Amino acid sequence: MSYNPELPGLEKLKKGSLYYIFSAFLSAIFIVLIIVAIFIGETFGTTTVTLSNVTLSNSTSVPTNSSNLASLSLFSIAGILFIVALIIEILGIINLRSGFSLLSGIIQDISVGKTGTTLWIITALLSFLLPVLLVAIGIGISFSTGSTLSGIVGATFLVYVIDGVIFVLGIIANILVGIAFYKLGSVYSSSTVKVGGVLIATSILAFIGFILTYIGLGEVIRRVKGGMSVTQSWSNPLTNIPIAIYQTQPYGTISPNGILTFQVYSTAPATLLSATIEGLNFSTSTFNPQFVPANQNTNVMAYFNPLPITQGAMYRIVITASVNGTIMRFVVNALGT
């Protein structure tokens, strides 16, 4: 079975969906534990003791150690679950972003998913920085106005502003990710992925949406592994133009610090996958840019580890690319510098 460049991106999206499901599940348990801990603390945290040595019986409340211990234990478990859920959520965002990035050079208009995950990262950073910003701005306002009350009011206003920004960015991020999954489902003729994308875009039903995308992507991956490249279903047929990719300059340059520069032309949208230096057997899969648009000269840089390059020597580098869904190889000549 030949390698299909679609698989890494699809598998990253599937893994990212699974991470999101786990994170949301743990977050739900976290909320339940917090509610139960508060309920135990409020309901069973005190007990009524009757004072019988006074004429009128008075009642007072004293804390019970067992209920306090149970409440604190639940809070501790909830805190651990929150941290674990946060780590898993970050892994999910990383995998989803990587998946959309890998597929953006193969599938049209799916890069909106990468934009959506970027917004998720921004909302996460704002959530982390919110307490620090509140304290800093509250103290700043207090010192500048000489009023602690002004600092508290300013900090409270900032809470509403940042919470509003986080909420709006989160909604937009879910919509963009949902659109990307819907596009993916359309390309691969998967109604399950399409419905999952719609539910993710609603935000409220995102958890169910990711379950559907995980299931749907599993089926899509099985079909692609079976040899079916469905990118041909959306790409524009180039019946009169042969698919080709090649170096346009006589030679590029390659330096001892491992940087290869060259110019490439492709008759169809292409994604650069790997580069191998003949004779040295050094390889890389890091390019900038990695996506080559159709019908225009594109300057590309490939990044290797430090290389034993001889100045003035000519090197042959074999580049592997996915051109309109077809794996092709071409040679780049580079002069050592």
Coordinates of C-alpha atoms in Angstrom, one line a residue:
M1 CA 0.0 0.0 0.0
S2 CA 1.5 3.4 -1.1
Y3 CA 1.8 6.3 1.3
N4 CA -1.1 8.8 1.2
P5 CA -0.3 12.3 2.4
E6 CA -3.8 12.7 3.7
L7 CA -3.4 10.2 6.5
P8 CA -1.2 12.2 8.9
G9 CA -3.6 15.1 8.9
L10 CA -6.7 12.9 9.3
E11 CA -5.1 10.9 12.1
K12 CA -4.1 14.1 13.9
L13 CA -7.7 15.4 13.7
K14 CA -9.0 12.0 15.0
K15 CA -6.6 12.1 17.9
G16 CA -7.5 15.8 18.6
S17 CA -11.2 14.9 18.7
L18 CA -10.5 12.1 21.1
Y19 CA -8.5 14.4 23.4
Y20 CA -11.4 16.9 23.4
I21 CA -13.9 14.2 24.3
F22 CA -11.7 13.1 27.3
S23 CA -11.2 16.7 28.4
A24 CA -14.9 17.6 28.3
F25 CA -15.7 14.4 30.2
L26 CA -13.2 15.2 32.9
S27 CA -14.4 18.8 33.1
A28 CA -18.0 17.5 33.7
I29 CA -16.8 15.3 36.5
F30 CA -14.8 18.3 37.9
I31 CA -18.0 20.4 38.0
V32 CA -20.0 17.6 39.7
L33 CA -17.3 17.1 42.3
I34 CA -17.2 20.8 43.1
I35 CA -21.0 20.9 43.5
V36 CA -21.0 17.8 45.7
A37 CA -18.1 19.2 47.8
I38 CA -20.0 22.5 48.4
F39 CA -23.2 20.6 49.2
I40 CA -21.4 18.5 51.8
G41 CA -19.6 21.5 53.3
E42 CA -22.9 23.5 53.6
T43 CA -25.2 20.6 54.6
F44 CA -23.1 18.4 56.7
G45 CA -20.3 20.7 57.7
T46 CA -21.9 21.8 60.9
T47 CA -24.0 20.1 63.6
T48 CA -26.4 21.5 66.1
V49 CA -25.4 21.2 69.8
T50 CA -28.0 21.9 72.5
L51 CA -26.7 23.7 75.6
S52 CA -28.6 22.2 78.5
N53 CA -26.9 24.1 81.3
V54 CA -28.9 27.3 80.7
T55 CA -32.5 28.0 81.4
L56 CA -33.4 28.7 77.7
S57 CA -32.1 26.1 75.4
N58 CA -29.8 27.7 72.8
S59 CA -28.4 26.1 69.8
T60 CA -25.0 26.6 68.2
S61 CA -23.1 25.0 65.4
V62 CA -19.7 23.6 65.4
P63 CA -17.8 22.1 62.4
T64 CA -17.5 18.3 62.1
N65 CA -14.1 17.0 61.1
S66 CA -15.4 14.1 58.9
S67 CA -17.5 16.3 56.7
N68 CA -14.8 18.9 56.3
L69 CA -12.3 16.2 55.4
A70 CA -14.7 14.8 52.9
S71 CA -15.3 18.2 51.3
L72 CA -11.6 19.0 51.2
S73 CA -10.8 15.6 49.6
L74 CA -13.4 16.2 46.9
F75 CA -12.0 19.7 46.2
S76 CA -8.5 18.2 45.9
I77 CA -9.6 15.5 43.5
A78 CA -11.5 18.1 41.5
G79 CA -8.4 20.2 41.3
I80 CA -6.3 17.3 40.0
L81 CA -9.0 16.5 37.4
F82 CA -9.1 20.1 36.3
I83 CA -5.3 20.1 35.7
V84 CA -5.5 16.8 33.8
A85 CA -8.4 18.0 31.8
L86 CA -6.6 21.2 30.9
I87 CA -3.5 19.3 29.8
I88 CA -5.6 17.0 27.6
E89 CA -7.4 20.0 26.2
I90 CA -4.1 21.6 25.2
L91 CA -3.0 18.3 23.5
G92 CA -6.3 18.3 21.7
I93 CA -5.8 21.8 20.4
I94 CA -2.3 21.0 19.3
N95 CA -3.4 17.9 17.4
L96 CA -6.4 19.6 15.8
R97 CA -4.2 22.6 14.7
S98 CA -1.6 20.2 13.3
G99 CA -4.2 18.2 11.4
F100 CA -5.8 21.2 9.8
S101 CA -2.4 22.6 8.9
L102 CA -1.3 19.3 7.2
L103 CA -4.5 19.1 5.2
S104 CA -4.7 22.8 4.3
G105 CA -2.3 22.2 1.4
I106 CA -4.4 19.3 0.1
I107 CA -8.0 20.4 0.8
Q108 CA -9.3 23.8 -0.2
D109 CA -10.7 26.2 2.5
I110 CA -10.0 23.9 5.4
S111 CA -7.4 26.3 6.9
V112 CA -10.3 28.0 8.7
G113 CA -10.0 25.2 11.2
K114 CA -6.4 26.2 11.9
T115 CA -7.6 29.8 12.5
G116 CA -10.2 28.4 14.9
T117 CA -7.7 26.5 16.9
T118 CA -5.5 29.7 17.1
L119 CA -8.4 31.5 18.6
W120 CA -8.8 28.6 21.2
I121 CA -5.1 29.2 22.1
I122 CA -5.8 32.9 22.6
T123 CA -8.8 32.3 24.8
A124 CA -6.8 29.8 26.9
L125 CA -4.0 32.4 27.3
L126 CA -6.5 35.1 28.3
S127 CA -8.1 32.7 30.8
F128 CA -4.7 32.1 32.4
L129 CA -3.7 35.8 32.4
L130 CA -7.0 37.0 33.7
P131 CA -6.3 36.7 37.5
V132 CA -2.8 38.4 37.0
L133 CA -4.3 41.2 35.0
L134 CA -7.1 41.7 37.6
V135 CA -4.7 42.1 40.4
A136 CA -2.2 44.2 38.5
I137 CA -4.8 46.6 37.1
G138 CA -6.7 46.7 40.4
I139 CA -3.5 47.7 42.3
G140 CA -2.6 50.2 39.5
I141 CA -6.0 52.0 39.7
S142 CA -5.9 52.0 43.5
F143 CA -2.4 53.7 43.6
S144 CA -3.3 56.1 40.8
T145 CA -6.6 57.2 42.3
G146 CA -5.7 56.7 46.0
S147 CA -8.9 54.7 46.3
T148 CA -9.1 50.9 47.0
L149 CA -12.8 51.0 45.9
S150 CA -11.8 52.4 42.5
G151 CA -9.3 49.6 42.1
I152 CA -12.0 47.0 42.9
V153 CA -14.5 48.6 40.5
G154 CA -11.9 48.8 37.7
A155 CA -10.8 45.2 38.2
T156 CA -14.5 44.1 38.2
F157 CA -15.1 46.0 35.0
L158 CA -12.1 44.3 33.5
V159 CA -13.5 40.9 34.4
Y160 CA -16.6 41.6 32.4
V161 CA -14.6 42.9 29.4
I162 CA -12.2 40.0 29.2
D163 CA -14.9 37.4 29.9
G164 CA -16.8 38.9 27.1
V165 CA -13.8 38.8 24.8
I166 CA -13.1 35.1 25.8
F167 CA -16.8 34.2 25.2
V168 CA -16.9 35.9 21.7
L169 CA -13.6 34.4 20.6
G170 CA -14.7 31.0 21.9
I171 CA -17.9 31.1 19.9
I172 CA -16.0 32.2 16.7
A173 CA -13.4 29.5 17.2
N174 CA -16.1 26.8 17.5
I175 CA -17.8 28.1 14.4
L176 CA -14.6 28.1 12.3
V177 CA -13.6 24.6 13.5
G178 CA -17.1 23.4 12.8
I179 CA -17.0 24.8 9.3
A180 CA -13.6 23.1 8.7
F181 CA -15.0 19.7 9.8
Y182 CA -18.1 20.2 7.7
K183 CA -15.9 20.9 4.7
L184 CA -13.9 17.8 5.5
G185 CA -17.0 15.7 5.7
S186 CA -18.1 17.1 2.3
V187 CA -14.8 16.3 0.7
Y188 CA -14.7 12.8 2.0
S189 CA -18.5 12.2 1.6
S190 CA -18.9 11.5 5.4
S191 CA -22.3 12.7 6.7
T192 CA -21.1 11.8 10.2
V193 CA -18.2 14.2 10.1
K194 CA -20.5 16.9 8.5
V195 CA -23.1 16.6 11.3
G196 CA -20.3 16.7 13.8
G197 CA -19.0 19.9 12.3
V198 CA -22.5 21.5 12.5
L199 CA -22.8 20.5 16.2
I200 CA -19.3 21.8 17.0
A201 CA -20.3 25.2 15.4
T202 CA -23.2 25.5 17.8
S203 CA -20.8 25.4 20.8
I204 CA -23.5 24.0 23.1
L205 CA -23.4 20.6 21.4
A206 CA -19.7 20.6 20.7
F207 CA -19.1 17.6 22.9
I208 CA -21.5 15.5 20.8
G209 CA -20.1 17.0 17.7
F210 CA -16.6 15.8 18.5
I211 CA -17.9 12.3 19.3
L212 CA -19.3 12.2 15.8
T213 CA -16.2 13.6 14.1
Y214 CA -14.1 11.0 15.9
I215 CA -16.4 8.2 14.7
G216 CA -16.6 9.6 11.2
L217 CA -12.9 10.2 10.9
G218 CA -12.2 6.6 11.8
E219 CA -14.3 5.5 8.8
V220 CA -12.6 8.0 6.5
I221 CA -9.2 6.8 7.6
R222 CA -10.1 3.2 6.9
R223 CA -11.2 4.2 3.4
V224 CA -8.1 6.2 2.7
K225 CA -5.9 3.4 4.0
G226 CA -7.7 1.1 1.7
G227 CA -6.2 3.0 -1.2
M228 CA -9.0 5.6 -1.9
S229 CA -7.7 9.1 -2.4
V230 CA -10.9 11.2 -2.2
T231 CA -9.1 14.5 -2.8
Q232 CA -9.8 14.0 -6.5
S233 CA -13.5 14.6 -5.8
W234 CA -13.0 18.3 -5.0
S235 CA -9.9 19.3 -6.9
N236 CA -10.3 20.9 -10.3
P237 CA -9.6 18.4 -13.1
L238 CA -6.5 19.4 -15.1
T239 CA -7.3 17.4 -18.2
N240 CA -5.4 19.6 -20.6
I241 CA -2.5 20.5 -18.3
P242 CA -0.1 17.7 -17.2
I243 CA 0.6 17.7 -13.4
A244 CA 4.2 18.7 -12.8
I245 CA 6.5 20.3 -10.2
Y246 CA 10.1 21.3 -10.8
Q247 CA 12.9 23.7 -9.8
T248 CA 12.8 26.9 -11.9
Q249 CA 16.3 28.3 -11.3
P250 CA 19.5 26.6 -12.5
Y251 CA 20.4 26.0 -8.9
G252 CA 19.6 27.0 -5.3
T253 CA 22.0 27.3 -2.3
I254 CA 22.7 25.1 0.7
S255 CA 24.7 26.1 3.7
P256 CA 26.5 24.3 6.5
N257 CA 23.9 25.5 9.0
G258 CA 21.4 23.3 7.2
I259 CA 19.4 25.8 5.2
L260 CA 18.4 24.9 1.6
T261 CA 16.9 27.6 -0.6
F262 CA 15.4 27.1 -4.0
Q263 CA 12.6 28.2 -6.3
V264 CA 9.8 25.8 -7.4
Y265 CA 6.9 25.9 -9.9
S266 CA 3.9 23.6 -9.8
T267 CA 1.0 23.3 -12.3
A268 CA -1.3 22.3 -9.4
P269 CA -1.5 23.0 -5.7
A270 CA 1.2 21.1 -4.0
T271 CA 2.4 20.2 -0.5
L272 CA 6.2 19.6 0.1
L273 CA 6.6 16.5 2.2
S274 CA 10.3 15.7 2.5
A275 CA 13.8 16.5 1.2
T276 CA 16.8 14.1 1.0
I277 CA 20.4 15.0 0.1
E278 CA 21.9 12.4 -2.2
G279 CA 25.2 11.1 -1.0
L280 CA 24.8 12.5 2.5
N281 CA 21.5 10.8 3.4
F282 CA 20.3 13.8 5.4
S283 CA 16.5 14.3 5.3
T284 CA 14.0 16.8 6.5
S285 CA 10.3 17.5 6.4
T286 CA 10.4 21.1 7.5
F287 CA 9.8 23.7 4.7
N288 CA 8.8 27.3 4.6
P289 CA 6.4 27.6 3.0
Q290 CA 5.2 24.0 2.9
F291 CA 2.3 24.7 0.5
V292 CA 3.1 25.6 -3.1
P293 CA 0.3 27.4 -5.0
A294 CA -0.4 26.5 -8.6
N295 CA 1.1 28.4 -11.5
Q296 CA 3.5 30.7 -9.8
N297 CA 7.2 30.7 -8.8
T298 CA 7.6 30.1 -5.1
N299 CA 10.7 30.7 -3.1
V300 CA 11.2 27.8 -0.6
M301 CA 13.5 27.2 2.3
A302 CA 14.1 23.7 3.7
Y303 CA 15.7 23.2 7.2
F304 CA 18.2 20.4 7.9
N305 CA 20.4 19.9 10.9
P306 CA 24.0 21.3 10.5
L307 CA 25.6 19.7 7.4
P308 CA 29.1 18.9 6.2
I309 CA 28.8 21.2 3.1
T310 CA 31.8 22.0 0.9
Q311 CA 31.7 25.5 -0.5
G312 CA 31.4 25.6 -4.3
A313 CA 30.3 21.9 -4.5
M314 CA 27.0 21.1 -6.3
Y315 CA 24.5 18.9 -4.4
R316 CA 21.4 17.0 -5.6
I317 CA 18.4 17.1 -3.2
V318 CA 15.4 14.8 -3.9
I319 CA 12.1 16.5 -3.0
T320 CA 8.9 14.5 -2.4
A321 CA 5.6 16.4 -2.8
S322 CA 1.9 15.8 -3.0
V323 CA 0.7 17.5 -6.2
N324 CA -3.0 17.6 -6.5
G325 CA -3.2 14.4 -4.4
T326 CA -0.5 12.6 -6.4
I327 CA 2.9 11.8 -4.9
M328 CA 5.7 13.1 -7.1
R329 CA 9.5 13.5 -6.7
F330 CA 11.8 16.1 -8.3
V331 CA 15.4 17.1 -8.1
V332 CA 16.8 20.4 -6.7
N333 CA 20.3 21.3 -7.6
A334 CA 22.0 23.4 -4.9
L335 CA 25.4 25.1 -4.6
G336 CA 27.3 24.8 -1.3
T337 CA 27.9 28.2 0.3

